[in-house]
PDB file of C-alpha atoms and ligand atoms in Angstrom:
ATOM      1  CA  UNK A   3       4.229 -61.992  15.790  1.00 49.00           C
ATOM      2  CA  UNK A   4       6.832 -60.076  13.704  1.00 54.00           C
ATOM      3  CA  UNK A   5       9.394 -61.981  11.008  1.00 74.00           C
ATOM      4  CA  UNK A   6      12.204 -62.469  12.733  1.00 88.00           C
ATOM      5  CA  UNK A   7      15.358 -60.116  11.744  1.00 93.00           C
ATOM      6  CA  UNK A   8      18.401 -61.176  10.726  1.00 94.00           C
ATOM      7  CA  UNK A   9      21.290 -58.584  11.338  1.00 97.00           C
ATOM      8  CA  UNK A  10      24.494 -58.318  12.127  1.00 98.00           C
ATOM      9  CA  UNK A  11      25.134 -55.793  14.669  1.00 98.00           C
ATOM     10  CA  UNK A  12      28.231 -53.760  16.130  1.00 98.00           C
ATOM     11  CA  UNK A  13      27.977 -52.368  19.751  1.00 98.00           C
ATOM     12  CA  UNK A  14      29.914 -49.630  20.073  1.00 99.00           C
ATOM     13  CA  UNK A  15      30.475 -48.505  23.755  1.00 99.00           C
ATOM     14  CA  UNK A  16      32.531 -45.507  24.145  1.00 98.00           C
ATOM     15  CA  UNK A  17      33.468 -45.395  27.949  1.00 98.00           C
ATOM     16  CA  UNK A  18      32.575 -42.028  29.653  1.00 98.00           C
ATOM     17  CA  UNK A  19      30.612 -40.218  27.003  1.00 98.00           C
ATOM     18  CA  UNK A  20      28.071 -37.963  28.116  1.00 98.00           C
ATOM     19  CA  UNK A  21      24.883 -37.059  26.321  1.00 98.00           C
ATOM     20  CA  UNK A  22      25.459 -33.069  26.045  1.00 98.00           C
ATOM     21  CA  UNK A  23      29.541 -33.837  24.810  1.00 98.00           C
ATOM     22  CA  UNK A  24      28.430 -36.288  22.101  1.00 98.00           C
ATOM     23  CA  UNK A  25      25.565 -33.955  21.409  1.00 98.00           C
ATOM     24  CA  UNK A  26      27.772 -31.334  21.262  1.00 98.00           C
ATOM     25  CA  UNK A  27      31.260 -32.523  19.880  1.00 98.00           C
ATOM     26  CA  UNK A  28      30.430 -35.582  17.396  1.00 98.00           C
ATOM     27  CA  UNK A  29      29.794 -33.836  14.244  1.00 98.00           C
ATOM     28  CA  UNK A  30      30.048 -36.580  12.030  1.00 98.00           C
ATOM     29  CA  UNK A  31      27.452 -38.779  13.707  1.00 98.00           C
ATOM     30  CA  UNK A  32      25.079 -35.874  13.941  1.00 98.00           C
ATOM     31  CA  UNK A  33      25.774 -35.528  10.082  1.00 98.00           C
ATOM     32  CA  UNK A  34      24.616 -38.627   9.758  1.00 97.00           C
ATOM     33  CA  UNK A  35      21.308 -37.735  11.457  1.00 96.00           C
ATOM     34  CA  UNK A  36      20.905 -34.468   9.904  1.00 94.00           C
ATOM     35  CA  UNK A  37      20.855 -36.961   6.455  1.00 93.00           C
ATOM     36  CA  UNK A  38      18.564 -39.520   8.151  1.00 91.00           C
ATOM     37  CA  UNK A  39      20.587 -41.829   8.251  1.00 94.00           C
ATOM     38  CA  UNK A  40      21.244 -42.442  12.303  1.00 96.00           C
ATOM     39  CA  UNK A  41      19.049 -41.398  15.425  1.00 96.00           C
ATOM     40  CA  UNK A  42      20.209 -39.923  18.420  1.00 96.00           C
ATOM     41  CA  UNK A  43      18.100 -40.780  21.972  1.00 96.00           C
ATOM     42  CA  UNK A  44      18.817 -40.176  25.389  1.00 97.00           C
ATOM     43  CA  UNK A  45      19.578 -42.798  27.792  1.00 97.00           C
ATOM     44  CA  UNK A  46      19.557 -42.480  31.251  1.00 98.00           C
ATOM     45  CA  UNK A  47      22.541 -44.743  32.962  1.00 98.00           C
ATOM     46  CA  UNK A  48      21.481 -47.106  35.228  1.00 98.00           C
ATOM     47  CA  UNK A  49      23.060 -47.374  39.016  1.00 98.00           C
ATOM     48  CA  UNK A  50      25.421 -46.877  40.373  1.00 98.00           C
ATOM     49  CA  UNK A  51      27.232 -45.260  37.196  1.00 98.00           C
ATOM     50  CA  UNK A  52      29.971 -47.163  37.468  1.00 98.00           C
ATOM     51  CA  UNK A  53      31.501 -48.756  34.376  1.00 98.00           C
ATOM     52  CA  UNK A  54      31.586 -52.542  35.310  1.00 98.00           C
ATOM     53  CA  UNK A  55      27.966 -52.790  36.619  1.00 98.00           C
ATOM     54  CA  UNK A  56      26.672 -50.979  33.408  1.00 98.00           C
ATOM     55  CA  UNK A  57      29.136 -53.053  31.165  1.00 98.00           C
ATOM     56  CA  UNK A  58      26.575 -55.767  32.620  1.00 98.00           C
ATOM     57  CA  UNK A  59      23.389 -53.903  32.317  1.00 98.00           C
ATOM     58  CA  UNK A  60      24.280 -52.944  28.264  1.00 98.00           C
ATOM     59  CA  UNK A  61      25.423 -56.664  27.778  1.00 98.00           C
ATOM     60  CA  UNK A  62      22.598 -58.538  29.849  1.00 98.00           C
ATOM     61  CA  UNK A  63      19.665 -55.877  30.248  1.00 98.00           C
ATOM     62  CA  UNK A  64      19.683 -56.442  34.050  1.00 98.00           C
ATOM     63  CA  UNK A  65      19.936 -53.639  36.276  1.00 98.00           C
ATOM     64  CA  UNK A  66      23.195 -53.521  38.477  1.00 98.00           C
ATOM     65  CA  UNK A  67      21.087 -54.124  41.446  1.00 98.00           C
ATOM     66  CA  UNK A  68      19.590 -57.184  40.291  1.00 98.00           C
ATOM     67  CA  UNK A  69      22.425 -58.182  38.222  1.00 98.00           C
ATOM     68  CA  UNK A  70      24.987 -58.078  41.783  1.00 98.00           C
ATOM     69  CA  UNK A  71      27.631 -56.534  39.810  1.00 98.00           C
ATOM     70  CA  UNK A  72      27.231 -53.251  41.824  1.00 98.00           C
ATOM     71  CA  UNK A  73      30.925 -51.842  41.893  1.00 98.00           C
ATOM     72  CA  UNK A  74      34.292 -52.126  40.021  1.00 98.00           C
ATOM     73  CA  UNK A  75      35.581 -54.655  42.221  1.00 98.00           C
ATOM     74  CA  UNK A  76      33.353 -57.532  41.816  1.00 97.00           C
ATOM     75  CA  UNK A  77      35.197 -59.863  39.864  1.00 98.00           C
ATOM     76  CA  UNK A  78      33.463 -63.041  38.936  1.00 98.00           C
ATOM     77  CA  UNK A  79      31.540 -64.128  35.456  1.00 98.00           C
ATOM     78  CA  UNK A  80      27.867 -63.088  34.761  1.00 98.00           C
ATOM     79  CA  UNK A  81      24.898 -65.042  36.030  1.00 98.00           C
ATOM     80  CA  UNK A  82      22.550 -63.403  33.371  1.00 98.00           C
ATOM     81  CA  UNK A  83      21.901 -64.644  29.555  1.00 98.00           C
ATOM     82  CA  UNK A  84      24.213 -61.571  27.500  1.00 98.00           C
ATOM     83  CA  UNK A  85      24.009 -60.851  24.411  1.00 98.00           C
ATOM     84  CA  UNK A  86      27.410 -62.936  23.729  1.00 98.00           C
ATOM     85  CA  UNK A  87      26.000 -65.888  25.291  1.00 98.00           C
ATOM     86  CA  UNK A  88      22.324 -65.856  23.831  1.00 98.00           C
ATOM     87  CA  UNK A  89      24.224 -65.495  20.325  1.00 98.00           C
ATOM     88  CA  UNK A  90      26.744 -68.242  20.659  1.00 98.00           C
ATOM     89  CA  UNK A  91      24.063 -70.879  21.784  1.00 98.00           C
ATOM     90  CA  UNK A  92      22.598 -70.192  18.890  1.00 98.00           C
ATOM     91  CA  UNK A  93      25.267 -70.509  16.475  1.00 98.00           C
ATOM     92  CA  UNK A  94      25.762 -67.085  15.999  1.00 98.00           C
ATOM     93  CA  UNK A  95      29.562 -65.997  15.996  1.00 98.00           C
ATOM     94  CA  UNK A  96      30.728 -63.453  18.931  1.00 98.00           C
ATOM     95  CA  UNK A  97      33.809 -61.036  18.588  1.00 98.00           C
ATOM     96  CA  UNK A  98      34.732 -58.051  21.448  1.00 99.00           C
ATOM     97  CA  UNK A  99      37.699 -55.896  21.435  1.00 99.00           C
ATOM     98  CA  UNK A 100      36.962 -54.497  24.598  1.00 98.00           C
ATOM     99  CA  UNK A 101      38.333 -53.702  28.390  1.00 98.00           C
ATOM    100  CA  UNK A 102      39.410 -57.001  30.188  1.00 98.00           C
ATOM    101  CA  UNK A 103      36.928 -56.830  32.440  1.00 98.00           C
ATOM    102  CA  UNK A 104      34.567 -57.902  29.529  1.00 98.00           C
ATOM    103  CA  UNK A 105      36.405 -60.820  29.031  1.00 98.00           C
ATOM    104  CA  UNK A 106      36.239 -61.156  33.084  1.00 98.00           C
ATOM    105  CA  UNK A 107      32.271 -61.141  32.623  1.00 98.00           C
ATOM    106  CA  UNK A 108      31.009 -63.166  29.532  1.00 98.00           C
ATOM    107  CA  UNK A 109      34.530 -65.574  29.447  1.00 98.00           C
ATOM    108  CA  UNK A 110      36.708 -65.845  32.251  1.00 98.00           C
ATOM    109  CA  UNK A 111      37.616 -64.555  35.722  1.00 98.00           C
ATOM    110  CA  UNK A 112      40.239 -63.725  36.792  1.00 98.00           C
ATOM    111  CA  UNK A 113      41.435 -61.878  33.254  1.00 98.00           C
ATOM    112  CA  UNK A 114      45.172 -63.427  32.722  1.00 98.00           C
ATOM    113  CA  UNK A 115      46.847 -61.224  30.235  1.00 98.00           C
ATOM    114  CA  UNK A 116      48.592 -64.116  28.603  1.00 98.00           C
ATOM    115  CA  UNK A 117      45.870 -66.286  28.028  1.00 98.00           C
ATOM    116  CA  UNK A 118      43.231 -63.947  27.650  1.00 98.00           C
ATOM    117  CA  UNK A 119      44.377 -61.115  26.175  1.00 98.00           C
ATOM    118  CA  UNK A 120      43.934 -62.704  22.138  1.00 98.00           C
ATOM    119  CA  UNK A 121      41.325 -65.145  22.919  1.00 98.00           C
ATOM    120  CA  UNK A 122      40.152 -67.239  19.949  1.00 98.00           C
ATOM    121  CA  UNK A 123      37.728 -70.010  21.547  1.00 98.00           C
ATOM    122  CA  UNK A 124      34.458 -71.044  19.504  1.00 97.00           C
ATOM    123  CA  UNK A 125      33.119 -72.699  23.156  1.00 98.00           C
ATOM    124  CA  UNK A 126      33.307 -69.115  24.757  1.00 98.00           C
ATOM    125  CA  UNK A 127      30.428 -66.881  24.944  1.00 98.00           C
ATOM    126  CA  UNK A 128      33.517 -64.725  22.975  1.00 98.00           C
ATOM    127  CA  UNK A 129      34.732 -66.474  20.621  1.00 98.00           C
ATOM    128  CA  UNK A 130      37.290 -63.768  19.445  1.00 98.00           C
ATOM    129  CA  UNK A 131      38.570 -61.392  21.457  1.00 98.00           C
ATOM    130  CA  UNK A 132      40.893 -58.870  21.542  1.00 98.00           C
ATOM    131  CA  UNK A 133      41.795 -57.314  25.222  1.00 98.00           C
ATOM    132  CA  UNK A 134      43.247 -54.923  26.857  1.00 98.00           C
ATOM    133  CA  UNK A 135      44.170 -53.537  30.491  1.00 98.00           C
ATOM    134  CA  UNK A 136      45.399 -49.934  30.041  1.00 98.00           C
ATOM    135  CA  UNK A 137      42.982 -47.169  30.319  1.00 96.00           C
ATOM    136  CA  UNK A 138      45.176 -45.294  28.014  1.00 97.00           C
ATOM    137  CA  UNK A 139      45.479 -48.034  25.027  1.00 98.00           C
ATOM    138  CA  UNK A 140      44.664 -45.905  22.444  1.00 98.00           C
ATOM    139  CA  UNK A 141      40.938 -45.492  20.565  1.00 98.00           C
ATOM    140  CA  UNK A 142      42.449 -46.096  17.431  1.00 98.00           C
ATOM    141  CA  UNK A 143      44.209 -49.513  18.479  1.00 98.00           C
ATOM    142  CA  UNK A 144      40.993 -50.646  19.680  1.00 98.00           C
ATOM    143  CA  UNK A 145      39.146 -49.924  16.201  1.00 98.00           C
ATOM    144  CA  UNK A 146      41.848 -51.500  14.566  1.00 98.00           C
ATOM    145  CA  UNK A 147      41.900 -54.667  16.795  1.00 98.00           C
ATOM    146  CA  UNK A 148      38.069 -54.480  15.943  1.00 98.00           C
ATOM    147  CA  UNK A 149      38.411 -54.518  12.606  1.00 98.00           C
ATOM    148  CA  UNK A 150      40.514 -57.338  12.391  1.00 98.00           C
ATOM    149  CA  UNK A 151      38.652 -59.262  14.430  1.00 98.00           C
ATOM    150  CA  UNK A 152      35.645 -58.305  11.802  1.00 98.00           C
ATOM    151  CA  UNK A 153      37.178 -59.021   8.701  1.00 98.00           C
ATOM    152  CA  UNK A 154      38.663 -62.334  10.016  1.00 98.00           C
ATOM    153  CA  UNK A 155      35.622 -63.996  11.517  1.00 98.00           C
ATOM    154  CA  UNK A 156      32.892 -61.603  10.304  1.00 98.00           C
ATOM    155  CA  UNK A 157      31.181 -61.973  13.851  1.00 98.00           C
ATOM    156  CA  UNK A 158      27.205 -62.118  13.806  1.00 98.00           C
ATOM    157  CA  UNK A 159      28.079 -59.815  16.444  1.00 98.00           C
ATOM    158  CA  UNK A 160      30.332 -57.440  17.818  1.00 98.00           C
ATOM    159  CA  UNK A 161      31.729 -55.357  20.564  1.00 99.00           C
ATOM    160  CA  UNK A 162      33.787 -52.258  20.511  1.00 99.00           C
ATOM    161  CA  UNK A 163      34.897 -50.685  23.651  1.00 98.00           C
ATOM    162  CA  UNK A 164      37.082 -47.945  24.133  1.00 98.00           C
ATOM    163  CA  UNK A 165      38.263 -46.361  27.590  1.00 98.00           C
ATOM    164  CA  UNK A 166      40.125 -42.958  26.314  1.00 98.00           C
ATOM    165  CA  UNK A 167      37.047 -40.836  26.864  1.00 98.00           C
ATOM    166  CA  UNK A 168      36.856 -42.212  30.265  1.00 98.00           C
ATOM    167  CA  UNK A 169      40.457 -41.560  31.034  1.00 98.00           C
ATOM    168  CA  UNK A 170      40.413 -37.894  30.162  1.00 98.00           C
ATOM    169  CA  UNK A 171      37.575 -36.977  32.030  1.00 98.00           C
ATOM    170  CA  UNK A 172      39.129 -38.747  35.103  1.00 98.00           C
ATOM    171  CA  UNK A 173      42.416 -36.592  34.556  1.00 98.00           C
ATOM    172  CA  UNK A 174      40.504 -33.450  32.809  1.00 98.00           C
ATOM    173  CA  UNK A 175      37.073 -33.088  33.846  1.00 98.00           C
ATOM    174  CA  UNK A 176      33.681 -33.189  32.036  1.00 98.00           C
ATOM    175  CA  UNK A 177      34.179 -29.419  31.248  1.00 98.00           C
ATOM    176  CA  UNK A 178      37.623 -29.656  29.709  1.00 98.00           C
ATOM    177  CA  UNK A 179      38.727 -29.324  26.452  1.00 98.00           C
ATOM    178  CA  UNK A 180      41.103 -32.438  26.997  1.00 98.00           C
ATOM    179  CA  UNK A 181      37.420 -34.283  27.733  1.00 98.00           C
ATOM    180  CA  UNK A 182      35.347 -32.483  24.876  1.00 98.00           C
ATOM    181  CA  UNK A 183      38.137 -33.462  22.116  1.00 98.00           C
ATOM    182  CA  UNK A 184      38.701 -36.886  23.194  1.00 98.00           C
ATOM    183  CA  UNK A 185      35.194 -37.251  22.077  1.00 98.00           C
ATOM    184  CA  UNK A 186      35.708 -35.785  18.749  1.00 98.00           C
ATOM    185  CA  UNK A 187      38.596 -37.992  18.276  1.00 98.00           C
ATOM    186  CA  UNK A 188      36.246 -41.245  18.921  1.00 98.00           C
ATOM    187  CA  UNK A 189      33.975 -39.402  15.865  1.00 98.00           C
ATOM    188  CA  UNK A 190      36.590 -38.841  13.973  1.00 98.00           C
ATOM    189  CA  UNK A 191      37.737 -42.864  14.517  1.00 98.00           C
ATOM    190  CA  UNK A 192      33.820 -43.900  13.865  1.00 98.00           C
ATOM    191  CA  UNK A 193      33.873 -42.026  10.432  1.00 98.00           C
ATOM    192  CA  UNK A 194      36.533 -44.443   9.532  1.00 98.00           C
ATOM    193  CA  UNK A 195      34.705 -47.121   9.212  1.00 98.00           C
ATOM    194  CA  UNK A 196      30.745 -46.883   9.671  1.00 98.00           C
ATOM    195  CA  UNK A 197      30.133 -46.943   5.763  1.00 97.00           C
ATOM    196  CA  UNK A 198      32.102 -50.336   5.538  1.00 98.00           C
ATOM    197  CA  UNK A 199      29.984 -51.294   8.633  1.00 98.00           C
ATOM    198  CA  UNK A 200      26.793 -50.639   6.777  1.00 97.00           C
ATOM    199  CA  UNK A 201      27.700 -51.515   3.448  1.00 97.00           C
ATOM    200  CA  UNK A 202      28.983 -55.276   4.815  1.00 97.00           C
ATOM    201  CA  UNK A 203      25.320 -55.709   6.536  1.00 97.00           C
ATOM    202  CA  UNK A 204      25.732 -54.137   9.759  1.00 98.00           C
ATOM    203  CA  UNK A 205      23.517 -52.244  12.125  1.00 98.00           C
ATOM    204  CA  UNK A 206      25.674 -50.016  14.564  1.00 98.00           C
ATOM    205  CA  UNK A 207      24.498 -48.713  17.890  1.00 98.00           C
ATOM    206  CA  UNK A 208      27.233 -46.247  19.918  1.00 98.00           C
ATOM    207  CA  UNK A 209      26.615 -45.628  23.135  1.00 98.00           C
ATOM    208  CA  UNK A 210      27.828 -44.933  26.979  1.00 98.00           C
ATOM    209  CA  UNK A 211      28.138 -47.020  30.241  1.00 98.00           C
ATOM    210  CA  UNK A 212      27.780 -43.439  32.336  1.00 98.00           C
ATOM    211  CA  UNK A 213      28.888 -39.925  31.988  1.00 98.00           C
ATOM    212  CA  UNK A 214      31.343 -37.681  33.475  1.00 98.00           C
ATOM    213  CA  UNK A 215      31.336 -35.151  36.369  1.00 98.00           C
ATOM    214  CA  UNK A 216      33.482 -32.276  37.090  1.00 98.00           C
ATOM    215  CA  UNK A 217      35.167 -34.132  40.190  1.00 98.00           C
ATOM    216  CA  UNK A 218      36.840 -36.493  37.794  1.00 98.00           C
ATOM    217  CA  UNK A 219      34.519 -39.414  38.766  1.00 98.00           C
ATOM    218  CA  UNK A 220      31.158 -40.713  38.279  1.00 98.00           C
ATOM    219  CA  UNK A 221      29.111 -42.637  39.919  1.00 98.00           C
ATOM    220  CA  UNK A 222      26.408 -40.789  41.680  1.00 98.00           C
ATOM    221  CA  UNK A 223      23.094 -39.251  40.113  1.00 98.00           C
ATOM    222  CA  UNK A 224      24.139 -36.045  38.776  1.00 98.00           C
ATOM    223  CA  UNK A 225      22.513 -35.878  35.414  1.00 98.00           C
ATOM    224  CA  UNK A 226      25.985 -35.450  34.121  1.00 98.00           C
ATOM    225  CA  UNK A 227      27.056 -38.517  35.272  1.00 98.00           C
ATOM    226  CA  UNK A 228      24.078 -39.939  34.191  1.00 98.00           C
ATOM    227  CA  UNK A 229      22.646 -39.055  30.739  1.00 98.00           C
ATOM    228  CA  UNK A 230      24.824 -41.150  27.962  1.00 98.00           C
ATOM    229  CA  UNK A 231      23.516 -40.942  24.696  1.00 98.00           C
ATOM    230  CA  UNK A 232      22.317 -43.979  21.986  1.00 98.00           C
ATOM    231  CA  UNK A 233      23.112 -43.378  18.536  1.00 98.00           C
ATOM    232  CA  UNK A 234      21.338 -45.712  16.455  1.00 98.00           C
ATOM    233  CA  UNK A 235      22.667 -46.211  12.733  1.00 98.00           C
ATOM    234  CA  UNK A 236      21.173 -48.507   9.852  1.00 96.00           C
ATOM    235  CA  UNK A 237      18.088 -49.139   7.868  1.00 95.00           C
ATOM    236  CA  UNK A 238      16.658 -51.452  10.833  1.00 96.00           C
ATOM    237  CA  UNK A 239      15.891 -48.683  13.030  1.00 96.00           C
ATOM    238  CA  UNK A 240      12.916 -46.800  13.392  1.00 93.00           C
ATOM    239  CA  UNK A 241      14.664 -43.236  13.665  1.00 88.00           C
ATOM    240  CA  UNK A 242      11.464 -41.866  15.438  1.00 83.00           C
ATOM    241  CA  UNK A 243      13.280 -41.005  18.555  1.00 71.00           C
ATOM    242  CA  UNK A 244      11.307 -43.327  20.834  1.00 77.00           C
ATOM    243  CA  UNK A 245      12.126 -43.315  24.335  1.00 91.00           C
ATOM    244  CA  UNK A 246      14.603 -45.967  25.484  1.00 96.00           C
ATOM    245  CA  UNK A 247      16.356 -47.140  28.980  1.00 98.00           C
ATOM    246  CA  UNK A 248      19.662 -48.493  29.317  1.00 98.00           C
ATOM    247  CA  UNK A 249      18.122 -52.019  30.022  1.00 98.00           C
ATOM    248  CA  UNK A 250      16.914 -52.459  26.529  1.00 98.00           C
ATOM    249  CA  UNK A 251      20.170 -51.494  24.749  1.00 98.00           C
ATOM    250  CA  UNK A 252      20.536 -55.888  25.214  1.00 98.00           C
ATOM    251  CA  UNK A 253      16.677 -56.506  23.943  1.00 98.00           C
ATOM    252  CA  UNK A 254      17.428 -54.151  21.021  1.00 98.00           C
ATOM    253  CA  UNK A 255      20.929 -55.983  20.085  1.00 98.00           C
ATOM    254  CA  UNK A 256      19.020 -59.267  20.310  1.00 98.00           C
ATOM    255  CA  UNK A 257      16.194 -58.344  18.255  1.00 98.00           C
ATOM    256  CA  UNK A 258      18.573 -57.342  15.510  1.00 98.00           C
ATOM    257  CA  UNK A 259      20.382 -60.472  15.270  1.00 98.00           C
ATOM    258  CA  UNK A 260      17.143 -62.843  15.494  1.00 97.00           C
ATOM    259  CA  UNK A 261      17.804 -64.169  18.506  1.00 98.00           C
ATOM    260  CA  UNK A 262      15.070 -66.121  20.743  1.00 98.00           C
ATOM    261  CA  UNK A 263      15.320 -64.142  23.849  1.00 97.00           C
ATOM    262  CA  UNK A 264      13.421 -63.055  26.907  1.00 97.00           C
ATOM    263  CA  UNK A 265      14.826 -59.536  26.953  1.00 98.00           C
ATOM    264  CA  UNK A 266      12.829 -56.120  26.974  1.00 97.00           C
ATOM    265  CA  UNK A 267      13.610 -54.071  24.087  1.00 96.00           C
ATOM    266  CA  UNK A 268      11.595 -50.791  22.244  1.00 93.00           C
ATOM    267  CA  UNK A 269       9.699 -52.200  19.249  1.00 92.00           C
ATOM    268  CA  UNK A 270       9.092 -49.161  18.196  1.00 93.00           C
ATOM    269  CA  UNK A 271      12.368 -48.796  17.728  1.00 94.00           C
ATOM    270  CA  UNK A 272      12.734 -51.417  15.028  1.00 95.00           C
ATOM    271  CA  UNK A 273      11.859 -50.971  11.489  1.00 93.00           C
ATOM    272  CA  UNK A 274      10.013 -54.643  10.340  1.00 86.00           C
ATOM    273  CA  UNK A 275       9.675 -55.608   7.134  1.00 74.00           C
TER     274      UNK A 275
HETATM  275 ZN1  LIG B  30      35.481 -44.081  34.662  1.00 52.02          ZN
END
């Protein structure tokens, strides 16, 4: 069998982001590639491409289907191993500045603003936590909340999730400039810090729950809806472009850390040494 890794890794999941947009409108992480220094795959979202079940899919690797958590409204913990959970049993530390209903899934449910909102708890699966409610807290508060959180407890790892992509296309569109530039602001945010990301140790992967449609919503199986894209940054990847579902965004993360895990994840996606 392989040597074990031993990463830390950052999760970045940008709510909402369609392949083609970050394709199209993230110039700084497609600089990155064009230097070989990231990878940019395809994913297709699970469904339904909703943001809760696939909050659950990225986090656990089980399909919304199989996981239960098959709409917004289901509001209890996870049943699965996550990535938070696997890493904190094994004395790993866990951070997430991230949409309550994170918190809701890998800590506790019902989210209560005033106890959960700063969460600092080593016996949680997160054991520091910044979250929010608002689909319109701001990008930039959540990569600063992040950041804290990082350079406080230097999690093993971590989880950044903001919802402003997501909000625009549900007031804009996918084919709106409010949409497109909401995603160049997230870029813009990510340029910020990636190369003290790397340089402190870090592997970063950004990617999507789901896409966007032109009916402000998502949820069905319109490719647009659907395709989310997987930027892969760091000197642990492969960079071959290898093809890679939504269900082994989890395997990946744990594979990365050094985790013992029974989750499926592209080894050809991982560079061994
Ligand atoms: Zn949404």
């Amino acid at each position: 069998m392989n040597n074990k890794m031993n990463n830390k890794v950052i999760l970045v999941v940008l709510d909402g982001l369609n392949y083609q947009v970050a394709h199209d409108c993230m110039g700084y992480l497609n600089g990155l590639i064009e230097q070989q220094r990231a990878s940019l795959s395809p994913i297709q979202s699970e469904l339904p491409s909703l943001s809760r079940p696939l909050y659950e899919c990225l986090l656990t690797g089980v399909r919304p289907i199989d996981s239960g958590i098959v709409s917004n409204h289901i509001v209890r913990r996870s049943k699965h191993d996550s990535i938070f959970s696997l890493a904190k049993n094994q004395g790993l530390r866990t951070a997430a500045a991230a949409y309550h209903w994170v918190s809701e899934l890998y800590n506790r449910a019902p989210y209560q603003a005033v106890r959960d909102r700063f969460t600092q708890d080593e016996t949680l699966n997160i054991q520091h936590g910044c979250f929010y409610q608002w689909d319109h807290y701001p990008d930039e508060a959540v990569f600063l909340d992040a950041e804290q959180l990082r350079l406080s407890h230097q999690p093993n790892f971590l989880l950044i999730h903001p919802m402003n992509i997501d909000d625009a296309g549900h007031k804009f569109g996918l084919d709106s400039s409010q949409y497109r530039n909401s995603a160049r602001h997230a870029d813009v945010l990510l340029s910020h810090f990636i190369d003290l990301w790397l340089a402190d140790g870090y592997q970063v992967l950004v990617t999507s729950d789901h896409g966007m449609n032109n009916d402000r919503s998502h949820g069905g199986t319109l490719p647009e809806e659907r395709e989310v894209p997987l930027f892969m940054i760091g000197s642990a990847f492969a960079h071959h472009g290898a093809h890679i579902k939504q269900t082994d965004i989890c395997g990946l993360c744990c594979e990365l850390l050094g985790l013992d895990h029974q989750k499926p994840y592209p080894k050809e996606s991982l560079r061994y040494d």
